[in-house]
Coordinates of C-alpha atoms in Angstrom, one line a residue:
T1 CA 13.9 119.8 139.9
V2 CA 17.4 121.3 140.1
H3 CA 18.9 117.9 141.2
T4 CA 17.0 116.1 138.5
S5 CA 18.2 118.4 135.7
T6 CA 21.8 118.2 137.0
A7 CA 21.6 114.5 137.1
L8 CA 20.2 114.4 133.6
L9 CA 22.9 116.7 132.4
L10 CA 25.6 114.6 134.0
A11 CA 24.1 111.4 132.6
R12 CA 24.0 113.0 129.1
R13 CA 27.7 114.2 129.4
T14 CA 28.7 110.7 130.5
F15 CA 26.9 109.1 127.6
L16 CA 28.4 111.5 125.1
S17 CA 32.0 111.2 126.4
A18 CA 31.6 107.4 126.4
T19 CA 30.3 107.5 122.9
M20 CA 33.0 109.8 121.7
N21 CA 35.7 107.8 123.4
E22 CA 34.4 104.7 121.7
V23 CA 34.4 106.5 118.3
F24 CA 38.0 107.7 118.8
R25 CA 39.1 104.3 119.9
S26 CA 37.6 102.6 116.9
A27 CA 39.3 105.2 114.6
A28 CA 42.6 104.7 116.3
D29 CA 42.2 100.9 116.0
Q30 CA 41.7 101.2 112.3
T31 CA 44.9 103.2 111.8
R32 CA 47.1 101.3 114.2
Q33 CA 49.4 98.8 112.6
R34 CA 49.1 95.2 113.7
L35 CA 52.1 92.9 114.0
P36 CA 51.9 89.9 111.7
Q37 CA 50.9 86.7 113.6
L38 CA 53.8 84.3 113.4
P39 CA 53.3 80.5 113.3
A40 CA 53.9 78.7 116.6
N41 CA 57.3 77.2 115.5
Q42 CA 58.6 80.7 114.7
Q43 CA 57.3 82.1 118.0
A44 CA 59.1 79.2 119.8
C45 CA 62.3 80.0 117.9
Q46 CA 62.0 83.7 119.0
L47 CA 61.3 82.7 122.5
Y48 CA 64.3 80.4 122.5
R49 CA 66.7 83.1 121.2
H50 CA 65.4 85.6 123.7
A51 CA 65.8 83.1 126.5
L52 CA 69.4 82.4 125.5
K53 CA 70.1 86.2 125.4
T54 CA 68.6 86.6 128.9
L55 CA 70.6 83.6 130.1
S56 CA 73.8 85.2 128.8
S57 CA 73.0 88.2 130.9
W58 CA 72.7 86.1 134.1
A59 CA 75.4 83.5 133.5
I60 CA 78.8 85.2 133.1
D61 CA 81.0 82.1 133.2
R62 CA 81.0 80.3 129.8
E63 CA 80.8 76.8 131.4
I64 CA 77.7 77.7 133.5
F65 CA 76.1 79.3 130.4
L66 CA 76.7 76.2 128.3
D67 CA 75.3 73.9 131.0
E68 CA 72.2 76.1 131.5
A69 CA 71.8 76.4 127.7
T70 CA 71.8 72.6 127.3
K71 CA 69.1 72.4 130.0
L72 CA 67.1 75.1 128.2
R73 CA 67.4 73.3 124.9
A74 CA 66.2 70.1 126.5
R75 CA 63.1 71.9 127.9
F76 CA 62.3 73.2 124.4
D77 CA 62.9 69.8 122.8
E78 CA 60.7 67.8 125.2
S79 CA 57.7 69.8 124.1
R80 CA 58.4 69.6 120.3
G81 CA 55.6 68.2 118.2
C82 CA 52.8 69.0 120.7
S83 CA 49.3 70.0 119.8
A84 CA 48.4 73.6 118.7
A85 CA 46.5 74.3 122.0
Q86 CA 49.4 73.0 124.1
A87 CA 51.9 75.0 122.0
S88 CA 49.9 78.1 122.6
R89 CA 49.8 77.5 126.3
L90 CA 53.5 76.6 126.5
L91 CA 54.4 79.8 124.6
K92 CA 52.4 82.0 127.0
E93 CA 54.0 80.3 130.0
G94 CA 57.4 80.6 128.4
Q95 CA 56.9 84.3 127.7
A96 CA 55.7 84.9 131.3
E97 CA 58.8 83.0 132.6
L98 CA 61.1 85.0 130.3
F99 CA 59.5 88.3 131.6
A100 CA 59.9 87.2 135.2
N101 CA 63.6 86.3 134.6
T102 CA 64.6 89.4 132.6
H103 CA 67.8 90.9 133.7
P104 CA 67.6 94.4 135.0
D105 CA 70.8 95.4 133.2
P106 CA 71.2 93.1 130.2
Y107 CA 74.6 92.3 128.7
C108 CA 75.6 94.3 125.7
V109 CA 78.7 94.1 123.6
P110 CA 81.3 96.6 125.1
W111 CA 81.7 98.7 122.0
M112 CA 77.9 99.2 121.4
P113 CA 75.8 101.9 123.0
G114 CA 75.6 101.2 126.7
G115 CA 78.8 99.2 126.7
S116 CA 81.9 100.2 128.6
L117 CA 84.0 100.9 125.5
F118 CA 81.3 102.8 123.6
M119 CA 82.9 106.0 122.1
R120 CA 86.0 105.6 124.2
N121 CA 88.8 107.4 122.6
P122 CA 87.2 108.0 119.2
P123 CA 89.6 109.1 116.6
P124 CA 89.3 112.9 115.9
P125 CA 88.3 114.0 112.5
L126 CA 91.2 114.5 110.1
E127 CA 90.0 118.1 109.4
V128 CA 90.7 118.9 113.1
C129 CA 94.1 117.3 113.1
F130 CA 95.2 118.7 109.8
P131 CA 93.3 121.9 109.1
D132 CA 95.5 122.7 106.1
G133 CA 94.4 119.5 104.3
N134 CA 97.9 118.0 104.1
Y135 CA 97.1 114.5 105.4
P136 CA 100.1 112.2 106.0
A137 CA 100.4 109.1 103.9
D138 CA 99.7 106.7 106.8
A139 CA 96.4 108.6 107.8
P140 CA 93.4 106.3 107.8
K141 CA 91.3 106.5 104.6
V142 CA 88.1 105.3 106.2
L143 CA 85.5 106.9 108.6
F144 CA 84.4 105.2 111.8
N145 CA 80.9 104.8 113.3
P146 CA 80.4 105.5 117.0
D147 CA 80.7 101.7 117.6
M148 CA 84.1 101.8 115.9
S149 CA 83.0 99.9 112.9
I150 CA 83.9 101.2 109.4
C151 CA 81.3 103.4 107.7
K152 CA 79.8 101.7 104.6
E153 CA 77.0 103.3 102.6
E154 CA 75.9 99.9 101.1
T155 CA 75.3 98.4 104.5
G156 CA 73.3 101.3 105.7
K157 CA 75.6 101.6 108.7
S158 CA 77.2 105.0 107.9
A159 CA 77.6 107.6 110.6
V160 CA 78.9 110.3 108.2
H161 CA 76.1 112.6 109.2
T162 CA 73.9 112.6 112.4
V163 CA 73.6 109.3 114.2
L164 CA 70.8 108.5 116.7
V165 CA 71.9 106.4 119.6
D166 CA 69.1 104.8 121.6
F167 CA 70.6 104.1 125.0
T168 CA 67.4 102.4 126.3
K169 CA 67.7 99.7 123.6
K170 CA 71.5 99.9 123.5
N171 CA 71.8 100.3 119.7
M172 CA 72.4 102.9 117.1
S173 CA 70.3 103.8 114.1

């Protein structure tokens, strides 16, 4: 009877945890945002752009890149105008191929986060150089972002305050 009651208690706990997990999962699924489903032609455009970016990481020489990009474009053009089922299959195969060929250290522009010039020799703040506030006439009148672009409020690219630099995605926000 001890083994039977222990087995019943264990079965009840398993049932309750499975039920609770199911309830929590359904609640999480309701609050989780879903990405909008893009049409097949837009998915193909995104896949093509990502493939070109990946290709630029692998092919350093411009001539090799242009030859390979032409071959890549021909592959996309030969399957243009196919049926919806075939387009879906080709997109899945293309995404799998892109994932398989992803570069371990993708190319990034040198002055962006992760690049070799990122934050190299940034100009010191004028307040540090001239603590008395007497700025020379030829002193720069603009502030610079960490990627050495000019700070502009209207573009949303202004590093006047704190800037978050995501080194995994190699960008700044």
